XYZ file of C-alpha atoms in Angstrom:
786
model
C -182.881 136.870 -169.878
C -181.360 133.702 -171.358
C -177.603 133.701 -172.021
C -177.792 130.657 -174.298
C -176.271 129.640 -176.578
C -172.663 129.842 -175.430
C -171.369 127.699 -178.290
C -170.415 130.010 -181.128
C -169.692 132.912 -178.801
C -166.310 134.575 -178.184
C -165.902 133.795 -174.487
C -162.653 134.863 -172.816
C -160.416 131.992 -171.730
C -161.052 131.137 -168.097
C -157.503 129.761 -167.702
C -155.987 133.135 -168.568
C -156.880 134.524 -165.137
C -154.203 132.385 -163.482
C -151.745 132.341 -166.376
C -151.627 136.087 -166.964
C -151.372 136.929 -163.270
C -148.476 134.581 -162.613
C -150.565 132.098 -160.644
C -150.164 129.180 -163.004
C -148.323 126.109 -161.801
C -145.690 124.608 -164.065
C -143.470 121.657 -163.174
C -140.604 123.832 -161.996
C -142.997 125.726 -159.685
C -143.696 122.573 -157.688
C -141.642 122.421 -154.474
C -141.294 119.129 -152.616
C -139.310 118.734 -149.387
C -135.960 117.045 -149.821
C -135.949 117.276 -153.600
C -132.700 116.390 -155.344
C -131.658 117.784 -158.700
C -130.612 115.868 -161.792
C -128.220 117.162 -164.425
C -126.989 115.295 -167.488
C -123.574 115.119 -169.060
C -124.166 115.202 -172.798
C -121.745 113.989 -175.426
C -119.826 116.652 -177.399
C -119.507 114.470 -180.517
C -122.128 113.553 -183.102
C -120.664 110.058 -183.429
C -118.039 108.527 -181.210
C -117.131 105.391 -179.306
C -117.027 105.836 -175.532
C -113.763 104.280 -174.370
C -113.756 105.371 -170.699
C -115.984 107.113 -168.172
C -114.439 108.098 -164.828
C -116.931 109.298 -162.218
C -114.760 108.868 -159.095
C -114.074 112.570 -158.525
C -117.690 113.501 -159.198
C -118.974 111.025 -156.608
C -116.708 112.571 -153.982
C -117.805 116.155 -154.614
C -119.800 117.944 -151.872
C -123.555 117.554 -152.205
C -123.445 114.721 -154.748
C -125.966 111.967 -154.080
C -125.305 109.657 -157.002
C -123.713 109.339 -160.440
C -124.959 106.874 -163.059
C -123.908 105.766 -166.549
C -125.562 103.827 -169.321
C -124.244 100.516 -168.038
C -125.956 101.177 -164.687
C -129.318 101.635 -166.375
C -129.170 99.254 -169.318
C -130.764 96.255 -167.609
C -132.933 98.261 -165.219
C -134.705 100.431 -167.809
C -134.124 98.795 -171.172
C -134.733 101.071 -174.139
C -136.716 104.253 -174.778
C -140.182 103.351 -176.137
C -141.443 104.159 -179.601
C -144.835 103.572 -181.134
C -144.902 103.492 -184.923
C -142.761 101.982 -187.633
C -143.095 100.990 -191.253
C -143.130 97.462 -192.571
C -139.700 95.775 -192.485
C -138.412 98.720 -190.455
C -135.045 98.748 -188.724
C -135.251 99.623 -185.048
C -131.994 100.479 -183.267
C -131.645 100.184 -179.488
C -132.098 103.551 -177.807
C -130.870 103.481 -174.236
C -131.727 106.095 -171.633
C -128.045 106.920 -171.264
C -125.560 106.164 -174.043
C -124.113 102.654 -174.024
C -120.860 102.193 -175.940
C -121.442 105.036 -178.409
C -122.966 108.443 -178.782
C -124.819 108.961 -182.033
C -125.867 112.620 -181.952
C -124.584 115.803 -180.397
C -126.109 116.102 -176.937
C -126.879 112.432 -176.303
C -126.800 111.946 -172.503
C -123.789 109.990 -171.280
C -124.011 110.291 -167.494
C -126.617 111.346 -164.934
C -125.643 113.148 -161.751
C -127.936 113.863 -158.805
C -127.036 116.403 -156.128
C -128.576 118.388 -153.305
C -128.793 121.523 -155.452
C -128.094 122.649 -159.007
C -124.895 124.498 -158.094
C -123.323 121.381 -156.585
C -124.642 119.303 -159.481
C -123.040 121.434 -162.181
C -119.753 121.753 -160.292
C -119.540 117.981 -159.985
C -120.642 117.371 -163.571
C -117.518 119.164 -164.792
C -115.304 116.615 -163.015
C -116.624 113.572 -164.898
C -113.956 112.410 -167.343
C -115.022 110.769 -170.598
C -112.727 109.605 -173.365
C -114.131 109.356 -176.876
C -112.908 107.783 -180.086
C -114.526 109.880 -182.859
C -116.220 107.969 -185.681
C -117.317 109.042 -189.186
C -120.347 111.301 -189.104
C -123.383 111.100 -191.381
C -125.008 114.511 -191.197
C -126.596 114.887 -194.643
C -129.751 112.746 -195.185
C -129.234 112.337 -198.935
C -125.669 111.192 -198.321
C -126.976 108.830 -195.643
C -129.115 107.065 -198.252
C -126.154 106.358 -200.531
C -124.583 102.895 -200.604
C -121.052 104.106 -199.903
C -122.046 106.227 -196.916
C -120.578 105.430 -193.499
C -123.176 103.556 -191.487
C -124.438 104.601 -188.078
C -125.504 101.086 -187.050
C -123.096 98.404 -188.185
C -125.642 95.661 -187.548
C -127.913 97.137 -190.257
C -125.132 97.723 -192.836
C -127.183 100.643 -194.153
C -128.593 103.929 -192.935
C -131.938 103.304 -194.630
C -134.422 102.518 -191.870
C -137.338 101.743 -194.140
C -139.292 102.654 -197.245
C -142.905 103.521 -197.938
C -144.793 104.186 -201.148
C -148.165 105.401 -202.364
C -149.108 104.620 -205.977
C -152.414 105.395 -207.643
C -153.348 105.506 -211.312
C -151.147 105.080 -214.358
C -148.310 107.445 -213.550
C -146.126 106.529 -216.503
C -148.966 107.118 -218.964
C -149.763 110.469 -217.339
C -146.244 111.713 -217.947
C -146.206 110.323 -221.509
C -149.367 112.289 -222.342
C -148.176 115.509 -220.702
C -147.606 118.697 -222.701
C -145.468 120.028 -219.877
C -143.451 118.406 -217.094
C -142.178 120.670 -214.328
C -139.580 119.562 -211.808
C -138.242 120.927 -208.549
C -136.143 119.932 -205.574
C -137.941 121.147 -202.463
C -136.632 121.107 -198.901
C -138.565 121.215 -195.646
C -135.737 122.184 -193.319
C -135.297 120.980 -189.746
C -137.002 123.131 -187.136
C -136.907 123.419 -183.360
C -140.406 123.500 -181.818
C -139.145 126.001 -179.187
C -142.005 126.033 -176.640
C -141.763 128.843 -174.110
C -141.426 126.204 -171.362
C -138.723 123.631 -171.943
C -139.236 120.064 -170.795
C -139.332 119.354 -167.063
C -139.877 116.245 -164.898
C -140.371 115.758 -161.158
C -140.949 112.429 -159.418
C -141.734 111.315 -155.881
C -142.074 107.755 -154.565
C -144.054 106.965 -151.429
C -142.511 103.648 -150.539
C -144.957 102.734 -147.761
C -147.915 102.878 -150.131
C -145.838 102.050 -153.207
C -147.213 105.124 -154.986
C -145.138 106.804 -157.660
C -146.138 110.308 -158.727
C -144.638 111.983 -161.766
C -145.129 115.581 -162.850
C -144.154 116.192 -166.475
C -144.583 118.955 -169.052
C -146.251 116.531 -171.423
C -149.092 116.520 -173.937
C -149.931 112.864 -173.220
C -150.126 112.068 -169.470
C -152.063 108.818 -169.898
C -149.866 107.464 -172.680
C -146.797 108.506 -170.690
C -148.087 106.575 -167.663
C -148.711 103.472 -169.744
C -145.248 103.485 -171.282
C -143.480 104.299 -168.017
C -145.263 101.472 -166.226
C -143.695 99.041 -168.689
C -140.275 100.682 -168.682
C -140.066 100.926 -164.889
C -141.812 97.570 -164.387
C -144.138 99.394 -162.040
C -147.889 98.711 -161.669
C -149.813 101.267 -163.687
C -152.571 101.597 -161.067
C -149.929 102.781 -158.553
C -148.358 105.244 -160.990
C -149.829 108.731 -161.228
C -148.802 111.173 -163.964
C -149.732 114.834 -163.678
C -149.366 117.401 -166.441
C -149.889 120.746 -164.684
C -149.906 123.960 -166.685
C -147.800 123.258 -169.765
C -146.113 126.163 -171.513
C -146.608 125.069 -175.092
C -145.862 121.795 -176.797
C -146.317 122.020 -180.593
C -145.747 118.249 -180.783
C -142.380 118.319 -179.006
C -144.057 117.123 -175.802
C -145.971 114.384 -177.635
C -143.260 111.940 -176.684
C -141.801 109.678 -174.061
C -138.273 110.902 -173.460
C -135.395 109.194 -171.683
C -135.481 111.774 -168.893
C -139.118 110.933 -168.104
C -138.098 107.395 -167.137
C -134.751 108.327 -165.637
C -136.187 110.764 -163.066
C -138.740 108.372 -161.460
C -136.202 105.527 -161.507
C -133.756 107.709 -159.594
C -136.469 108.824 -157.171
C -137.203 105.215 -156.273
C -133.542 104.249 -156.082
C -132.471 107.259 -154.003
C -135.614 107.315 -151.822
C -136.254 111.004 -152.327
C -137.929 113.279 -154.873
C -135.862 114.099 -157.990
C -136.352 116.984 -160.418
C -134.902 117.717 -163.843
C -135.521 120.941 -165.748
C -134.223 121.286 -169.277
C -132.154 124.314 -170.260
C -132.747 126.112 -173.541
C -129.467 124.809 -174.975
C -130.482 121.264 -174.072
C -133.861 121.889 -175.644
C -132.382 122.916 -178.978
C -130.022 119.920 -178.990
C -131.969 117.119 -177.349
C -135.703 117.729 -177.746
C -137.124 116.443 -181.020
C -136.852 118.495 -184.182
C -139.545 118.866 -186.801
C -139.674 118.455 -190.604
C -136.322 117.393 -192.146
C -137.397 116.242 -195.619
C -135.858 116.601 -199.070
C -138.204 115.984 -202.001
C -137.774 115.758 -205.754
C -141.061 116.621 -207.428
C -142.401 116.198 -210.962
C -145.776 117.379 -212.206
C -147.353 116.453 -215.555
C -149.781 118.965 -217.103
C -151.748 119.651 -220.261
C -151.574 123.004 -222.051
C -154.860 124.067 -220.455
C -153.433 123.524 -216.964
C -155.117 120.205 -216.191
C -152.882 118.127 -213.913
C -152.343 114.613 -215.224
C -149.939 113.257 -212.653
C -147.645 113.966 -209.735
C -144.482 112.122 -208.856
C -142.393 112.558 -205.708
C -139.308 110.981 -204.175
C -138.618 112.058 -200.596
C -135.756 111.386 -198.211
C -136.839 111.846 -194.613
C -134.226 112.515 -191.927
C -135.122 110.479 -188.828
C -132.076 111.434 -186.796
C -130.191 108.860 -184.753
C -133.071 107.163 -182.916
C -136.807 106.580 -183.035
C -138.952 108.654 -180.721
C -142.662 107.930 -180.340
C -143.946 108.852 -183.834
C -140.662 109.443 -185.704
C -141.252 106.829 -188.379
C -144.883 107.666 -189.132
C -144.692 111.445 -189.550
C -143.266 111.357 -193.128
C -146.051 108.995 -194.210
C -148.532 111.788 -193.459
C -146.663 113.847 -196.044
C -147.189 111.088 -198.605
C -150.895 110.885 -197.772
C -151.661 114.604 -198.119
C -149.262 115.786 -200.849
C -151.957 115.899 -203.548
C -153.634 118.617 -201.484
C -157.065 119.812 -202.535
C -156.579 119.026 -206.225
C -157.869 116.480 -208.707
C -154.762 114.441 -209.568
C -155.593 111.184 -211.362
C -152.128 109.603 -211.232
C -149.832 109.821 -208.232
C -146.731 108.154 -206.872
C -144.818 108.984 -203.715
C -141.663 107.096 -202.836
C -140.411 107.654 -199.286
C -136.999 106.677 -197.960
C -136.404 107.158 -194.234
C -132.784 107.380 -193.103
C -130.794 107.534 -189.898
C -128.372 110.436 -189.429
C -126.109 111.604 -186.607
C -128.614 114.217 -185.501
C -131.341 114.535 -182.900
C -134.509 112.604 -183.761
C -137.296 114.200 -185.741
C -140.910 113.728 -184.737
C -144.238 115.550 -184.622
C -144.052 119.327 -184.932
C -147.138 121.479 -185.495
C -148.807 119.871 -188.506
C -146.735 116.680 -188.332
C -146.184 115.811 -191.989
C -149.102 117.781 -193.404
C -147.279 121.144 -193.717
C -144.535 119.342 -195.596
C -147.000 117.776 -198.043
C -148.994 120.949 -198.658
C -145.785 122.907 -199.154
C -144.771 120.446 -201.888
C -148.000 120.651 -203.871
C -148.474 124.399 -203.444
C -144.938 125.234 -204.559
C -145.408 122.982 -207.564
C -148.629 124.795 -208.448
C -146.775 128.112 -208.604
C -143.846 126.635 -210.518
C -146.288 125.044 -212.983
C -148.209 128.311 -213.365
C -144.982 130.087 -214.311
C -144.188 127.353 -216.849
C -147.657 127.731 -218.437
C -147.637 131.531 -218.162
C -150.911 131.254 -216.259
C -152.129 133.115 -213.186
C -151.466 130.890 -210.136
C -155.013 131.374 -208.875
C -156.477 130.315 -212.220
C -154.365 127.158 -212.365
C -155.572 126.222 -208.915
C -159.202 126.966 -209.769
C -159.112 124.627 -212.784
C -157.853 121.715 -210.689
C -159.686 122.118 -207.373
C -161.950 119.301 -206.227
C -165.499 120.680 -206.245
C -168.402 119.966 -203.854
C -170.323 118.066 -206.519
C -167.489 115.475 -206.602
C -167.854 114.627 -202.883
C -167.282 112.213 -201.320
C -163.926 112.249 -203.063
C -161.299 109.575 -202.507
C -157.746 110.871 -202.897
C -154.917 108.820 -204.416
C -153.733 108.019 -200.873
C -157.176 106.769 -199.860
C -158.383 109.730 -197.801
C -162.107 110.395 -198.242
C -163.058 114.081 -198.357
C -166.677 114.487 -197.265
C -167.362 117.956 -195.807
C -165.136 120.400 -197.685
C -165.645 123.288 -200.073
C -162.278 124.253 -201.525
C -163.489 126.666 -204.256
C -165.603 128.714 -201.832
C -162.686 129.273 -199.458
C -160.401 130.334 -202.290
C -162.945 132.760 -203.743
C -163.517 134.343 -200.358
C -159.802 134.710 -199.668
C -158.999 136.242 -203.051
C -161.827 138.766 -202.703
C -160.864 139.691 -199.139
C -157.219 140.180 -200.103
C -158.089 142.203 -203.231
C -156.027 139.746 -205.248
C -156.872 141.329 -208.605
C -156.066 144.804 -207.321
C -152.654 143.722 -206.113
C -151.972 141.975 -209.429
C -152.767 145.234 -211.263
C -150.479 147.155 -208.932
C -147.714 144.616 -209.480
C -148.069 144.781 -213.277
C -147.863 148.565 -213.182
C -144.701 148.352 -211.112
C -143.096 145.849 -213.483
C -143.971 147.896 -216.591
C -141.990 150.860 -215.374
C -138.562 150.925 -216.934
C -136.880 152.461 -213.933
C -137.643 151.873 -210.306
C -136.243 153.714 -207.346
C -133.895 151.609 -205.258
C -136.003 152.621 -202.272
C -139.211 151.237 -203.803
C -139.899 147.715 -202.483
C -140.842 145.004 -204.943
C -144.269 143.419 -204.613
C -144.942 139.702 -204.355
C -148.299 137.937 -204.166
C -148.642 134.377 -202.948
C -151.505 132.064 -202.190
C -151.917 128.538 -200.978
C -154.852 126.175 -200.651
C -154.544 123.585 -197.937
C -156.363 120.595 -196.558
C -155.321 118.482 -193.605
C -156.449 115.293 -191.942
C -157.303 115.465 -188.230
C -158.981 113.388 -185.558
C -158.609 109.927 -187.097
C -161.082 107.159 -186.443
C -160.404 103.447 -185.972
C -160.378 102.575 -189.654
C -157.717 105.121 -190.579
C -154.080 104.374 -191.298
C -153.081 106.573 -188.371
C -151.598 104.976 -185.220
C -154.522 103.529 -183.214
C -153.919 105.642 -180.098
C -155.249 108.677 -181.941
C -158.677 107.151 -182.436
C -160.610 107.863 -179.209
C -160.940 110.036 -176.154
C -162.738 109.840 -172.823
C -164.796 112.271 -170.767
C -166.661 112.047 -167.507
C -169.264 114.696 -166.693
C -170.639 114.962 -163.178
C -173.350 117.281 -161.887
C -172.426 117.932 -158.266
C -175.055 118.137 -155.489
C -174.668 121.931 -155.655
C -175.759 121.937 -159.294
C -172.293 122.875 -160.508
C -170.606 120.635 -163.068
C -167.253 118.867 -163.150
C -165.772 117.653 -166.435
C -162.951 115.123 -166.382
C -161.338 114.959 -169.809
C -158.626 112.748 -171.217
C -157.586 115.623 -173.447
C -154.626 117.474 -171.959
C -154.549 121.045 -173.277
C -151.409 123.158 -173.281
C -152.691 126.425 -174.686
C -155.710 125.360 -176.742
C -158.253 126.786 -174.278
C -160.236 123.587 -173.735
C -161.081 124.571 -170.163
C -163.169 127.290 -171.781
C -164.563 125.558 -174.889
C -165.563 122.389 -173.014
C -167.348 124.534 -170.431
C -169.258 126.229 -173.268
C -170.405 122.847 -174.594
C -171.646 121.819 -171.144
C -173.247 125.206 -170.533
C -175.500 124.786 -173.552
C -176.296 121.123 -173.042
C -177.010 121.257 -169.292
C -178.198 124.877 -169.134
C -175.643 126.136 -166.631
C -173.294 129.082 -166.754
C -169.745 128.353 -168.014
C -168.231 129.729 -164.806
C -170.060 126.946 -162.929
C -168.240 124.281 -164.956
C -164.827 123.012 -163.799
C -162.762 121.210 -166.431
C -160.189 118.849 -164.913
C -157.428 117.404 -167.094
C -153.845 116.243 -167.074
C -154.093 113.911 -164.060
C -154.229 110.160 -164.560
C -155.581 109.616 -161.039
C -158.490 112.034 -161.484
C -159.317 111.193 -165.103
C -160.095 107.505 -165.734
C -158.492 107.232 -169.171
C -157.287 109.382 -172.008
C -155.053 109.832 -175.007
C -153.983 113.489 -174.945
C -153.899 116.609 -177.043
C -152.144 116.558 -180.408
C -152.999 116.422 -184.091
C -155.797 119.009 -183.746
C -157.926 116.374 -182.015
C -158.840 118.183 -178.781
C -162.338 119.472 -179.550
C -163.206 117.107 -182.394
C -162.605 113.986 -180.280
C -162.271 115.176 -176.682
C -165.086 117.715 -177.011
C -167.304 115.112 -178.625
C -166.732 112.778 -175.655
C -167.797 115.635 -173.365
C -170.889 116.198 -175.516
C -171.804 112.494 -175.419
C -171.585 112.390 -171.633
C -173.747 115.497 -171.444
C -176.379 113.758 -173.593
C -176.452 110.817 -171.180
C -176.956 113.180 -168.261
C -179.672 115.090 -170.094
C -181.529 111.838 -170.679
C -181.253 110.843 -167.012
C -182.247 114.259 -165.686
C -185.190 114.394 -168.068
C -186.335 110.987 -166.853
C -186.097 112.112 -163.209
C -188.016 115.332 -163.886
C -190.751 113.526 -165.802
C -191.052 110.988 -162.989
C -191.347 113.727 -160.366
C -193.995 115.549 -162.446
C -195.704 112.240 -163.272
C -195.713 112.908 -167.030
C -194.129 111.293 -170.070
C -190.642 112.411 -171.013
C -192.005 113.353 -174.443
C -194.311 115.858 -172.707
C -191.485 117.486 -170.757
C -189.933 120.855 -171.534
C -186.458 121.756 -170.245
C -186.049 125.514 -170.217
C -183.539 127.907 -168.671
C -185.812 128.163 -165.633
C -186.182 124.409 -165.178
C -188.577 121.615 -166.120
C -192.304 121.703 -166.819
C -194.924 119.921 -168.871
C -195.855 121.074 -172.332
C -198.885 123.339 -172.574
C -202.085 121.381 -172.519
C -200.586 118.274 -170.885
C -201.073 116.940 -167.395
C -198.669 118.583 -164.967
C -198.062 121.605 -167.189
C -198.816 123.903 -164.288
C -196.114 122.379 -162.076
C -192.467 123.329 -162.420
C -189.164 121.964 -161.214
C -185.847 123.734 -161.033
C -182.611 122.049 -161.946
C -181.748 122.055 -158.237
C -184.917 120.043 -157.561
C -183.839 117.373 -160.038
C -180.233 117.293 -158.797
C -181.415 116.981 -155.193
C -183.740 114.140 -156.143
C -180.872 112.333 -157.908
C -178.670 112.429 -154.826
C -181.368 111.854 -152.164
C -182.538 108.843 -154.196
C -185.919 108.715 -152.425
C -188.115 109.093 -155.479
C -186.382 107.910 -158.626
C -187.698 105.887 -161.567
C -187.558 102.147 -161.089
C -184.041 100.627 -161.292
C -182.385 104.032 -161.790
C -179.082 104.477 -159.987
C -178.624 107.551 -157.780
C -176.257 110.372 -158.673
C -175.587 112.323 -161.841
C -172.431 111.148 -163.562
C -171.793 109.862 -167.062
C -168.695 108.555 -168.790
C -168.118 108.299 -172.547
C -165.434 107.104 -174.916
C -165.839 108.796 -178.263
C -164.365 107.277 -181.402
C -164.930 109.201 -184.664
C -166.066 107.546 -187.853
C -163.039 108.833 -189.771
C -160.848 111.841 -190.328
C -162.145 115.373 -190.385
C -160.637 117.696 -192.983
C -159.974 121.335 -192.114
C -159.184 123.346 -195.201
C -158.829 126.876 -196.472
C -156.860 129.423 -198.445
C -154.150 131.820 -197.305
C -153.027 134.872 -199.274
C -149.805 136.713 -198.512
C -148.725 140.076 -199.932
C -145.055 140.896 -199.382
C -142.684 143.716 -200.134
C -138.964 143.076 -200.506
C -136.399 145.767 -199.818
C -134.238 145.919 -202.950
C -131.170 147.077 -201.032
C -131.245 144.562 -198.156
C -133.401 141.637 -199.315
C -135.565 141.983 -196.220
C -139.142 140.715 -196.532
C -142.083 142.566 -195.034
C -145.534 140.982 -195.073
C -147.909 143.853 -195.730
C -151.128 141.806 -195.795
C -152.000 138.304 -194.702
C -155.509 137.018 -195.318
C -156.561 133.588 -194.093
C -159.869 131.882 -194.772
C -160.092 128.710 -192.709
C -162.831 126.108 -192.553
C -162.720 124.304 -189.221
C -166.341 123.222 -189.324
C -168.633 124.343 -186.531
C -166.925 126.916 -184.316
C -167.295 126.566 -180.543
C -165.434 129.772 -179.632
C -164.322 132.198 -182.387
C -161.787 133.814 -180.055
C -160.023 130.498 -179.457
C -160.069 129.748 -183.179
C -158.474 133.120 -183.944
C -155.795 132.546 -181.314
C -154.927 129.112 -182.659
C -154.765 130.430 -186.214
C -152.605 133.411 -185.327
C -150.135 131.278 -183.412
C -150.016 128.739 -186.223
C -149.480 131.404 -188.876
C -146.613 132.843 -186.825
C -144.903 129.447 -186.821
C -145.525 129.075 -190.547
C -143.937 132.464 -191.196
C -141.069 131.383 -188.970
C -140.344 128.374 -191.169
C -140.763 130.342 -194.386
C -138.499 133.262 -193.480
C -136.441 132.732 -190.342
C -136.040 129.342 -188.689
C -133.630 126.501 -189.433
C -131.723 123.956 -187.385
C -128.245 123.836 -188.901
C -125.644 121.103 -188.366
C -122.208 121.191 -189.953
C -120.589 118.224 -191.698
C -119.249 116.997 -188.338
C -122.708 116.948 -186.804
C -122.041 119.996 -184.651
C -125.096 122.156 -184.016
C -124.539 125.685 -185.315
C -127.905 126.960 -184.074
C -127.569 125.950 -180.450
C -129.069 129.023 -178.815
C -131.769 131.577 -179.518
C -128.993 133.946 -180.571
C -128.462 131.645 -183.571
C -131.864 130.000 -184.024
C -134.147 132.790 -185.205
C -137.647 132.549 -183.763
C -139.654 135.438 -185.267
C -140.364 138.387 -183.013
C -143.570 140.384 -182.840
C -142.155 143.164 -185.017
C -141.498 140.659 -187.813
C -145.096 139.445 -187.908
C -148.008 141.143 -189.686
C -151.537 141.795 -188.546
C -153.668 138.893 -189.671
C -157.047 139.072 -191.359
C -158.663 135.815 -190.284
C -161.962 134.914 -191.932
C -163.998 131.751 -191.666
C -165.922 129.322 -193.765
C -168.008 126.710 -191.950
C -168.631 123.286 -193.445
C -169.516 121.013 -190.505
C -168.004 117.559 -190.598
C -170.058 114.385 -190.271
C -167.308 112.498 -188.418
C -168.340 113.730 -184.952
C -171.580 114.925 -183.325
C -170.349 118.492 -182.819
C -169.506 119.004 -186.501
C -166.155 120.513 -185.522
C -162.838 120.092 -187.312
C -159.330 120.689 -186.040
C -157.802 124.153 -186.172
C -154.608 124.038 -184.119
C -152.313 123.334 -187.068
C -154.189 124.985 -189.938
C -152.394 128.322 -189.691
C -148.976 126.717 -190.015
C -149.977 124.522 -192.945
C -151.421 127.337 -195.039
C -148.930 130.062 -194.147
C -145.697 128.359 -195.174
C -146.365 128.017 -198.926
C -148.369 131.264 -199.081
C -145.391 133.282 -197.846
C -142.802 131.401 -199.904
C -144.924 131.732 -203.034
C -145.226 135.474 -202.430
C -141.459 135.913 -202.118
C -140.793 133.806 -205.223
C -143.421 135.801 -207.094
C -141.620 139.027 -206.189
C -138.308 137.617 -207.410
C -139.684 136.349 -210.748
C -138.374 139.351 -212.771
C -134.866 138.417 -211.625
C -135.290 134.921 -213.081
C -135.322 133.327 -209.633
C -137.413 130.179 -209.882
C -136.994 128.753 -206.413
C -135.081 129.260 -203.171
C -135.167 126.901 -200.225
C -136.455 128.034 -196.865
C -135.763 129.975 -194.778
C -135.878 132.929 -197.151
C -133.444 135.110 -195.255
C -132.502 138.625 -196.433
C -128.992 137.414 -197.279
C -130.298 134.564 -199.432
C -132.722 136.861 -201.267
C -130.150 139.611 -201.772
C -127.627 137.161 -203.214
C -130.247 135.695 -205.562
C -131.153 139.137 -206.875
C -127.519 140.063 -207.459
C -126.629 136.807 -209.213
C -128.713 137.897 -212.187
C -128.850 140.973 -214.358
C -132.139 142.077 -212.794
C -134.343 144.703 -214.310
């Protein structure tokens, strides 16, 4: 009996067999003979001049192979690469080891290579460095001020660049408004905190001049391209392998100093070199996410119609530019009108340098920040108008009959249905029932101290994923490659430029091939993360894996289907239009010549490789390569509803229900979609309630370990009710949209809105994230309360 179709079915992840049984291979699992170990001496100051580095004792320590400083590397490696910047943007030099100054806590000052980690750390302690501390700029708003100390004297300012989006008559909108609501909203710094920290291993085969690099990266092909330039090494002799990668969340969408330093040392020392990041290094020296402070104004009529939205945002870049540092805040500007009809809009963005680690892409990459801004403003406006938050949203949602809809930032919504998702979410969460329960609770004159207070929050979201060539997104996001090969055995090999690190693409891509080529998914091998095996690629980030990478796989499958159909028709001596391809094989349509004869898939595959009886001018073999480039963005969207209870005595928040309705277009594997959503929601809850990178005024990191940086635990997370809406996109042949970041984007404002709703009787209008029990308790006790 036919097993088709596989697309749309909840198929267990094939990669879990090795991962859950401890048979996965991560960078630190790779053992090479003669490997040396790299450790880094990192500066203890956020801003200081380096006046002396003495490495004499370290070089003489047992087991030490070499010690290097910034001056040793400056000419050999140049600066750390970056990709995007704004117009008239200031770009500071970012050396692989500090030269002259350190500009954030944890900047590497010296590199030491030894026979083993014990010898390396013993010797590292003997390196003597003298520092002359300099004024520190830790606060981004202070950094933007004219009288602030400057981090780069050559710029005479900490402002790296500015960006603006203006649409409609904003001044007139605010003049006509019956109400203007204002708020200062903060998207705090976050640590991506993947379960596997960064790791790099390099080996150079001098005789063949082959350089192999293993890295826990999301972008092996881009990493190879950048390293080839940095190392001045031929790219066709440089192989980058991303083995199993234990999470990335955008943190591994980068080219870090260590990824150039390790292969350079391997070539210089003529032996393999490995570096594995510690958790403390990860929290200090791997990119942070978010880091924006926004001042919002919304103009409304008495009936709730939004006339205009105005925003001024200061984005904290940190001390240096990583790959996408400068462009992430512009995504906030592009999406901050959300799913609403807003005729007049202005967004002024100021990006500043601070004495902190760089910010860059973290799950959602600018879109969670923008949706948080608009969804908080919707709740604040609803309170000002004394209107139900759901009703205010309903009156302003863009409807299907308005599509295609061009937003003030120029995004074109084509396949979305915002009202349907919101209706479904509100019904599933019993929104009206909870509102009645809340009103009954608030009417009671006396409440027991043990009775938790109820809060109800919702958020509509839309995000832009999988950009095409005409978008304003960096051009590297606009395509992906895939090679599909039917082997002589009839099994299938897929070579994809996507490089998954938890998304399950080994499974979903096999499902696509299974349906298109009529094979079982277990007979499909998906190869990724190896620049020698895969001809070209971009990587996995920005919820692009299936929408772009999967579409490239689909396109290659179509080419193979066409070729195999032509071979079968030739062998049966019939027209291709008269051919049927069934689960059992190939045969002519009923009533046509050759309808009695049948061919199996093995017959066609054998004919392709024997090449004795093929159509004229057809090449032997069964292999097809495709580069897919979408026509534009796809727009996942949905509605999240959060019901919380707050302990009156402790301020602790408990999420009692969380309902998510997400529209990610056509669904390849519902199980993978649910997993991506649940992980994303967990990270959204983490930002809303628990997580924050905290620096003091001297630039010292106060959340430098997982004892201080609070990643939510399983007991702090609710059971999720994940529902779907499906509006296939037209931007790719599969009709799929991204889903990897949706949970994070919708969850953050839904949870914050719920907590603020609970605190409304205490006169609390807004609190900045994370909404910790202490912060909530203090807010409740600052007012008279009930």
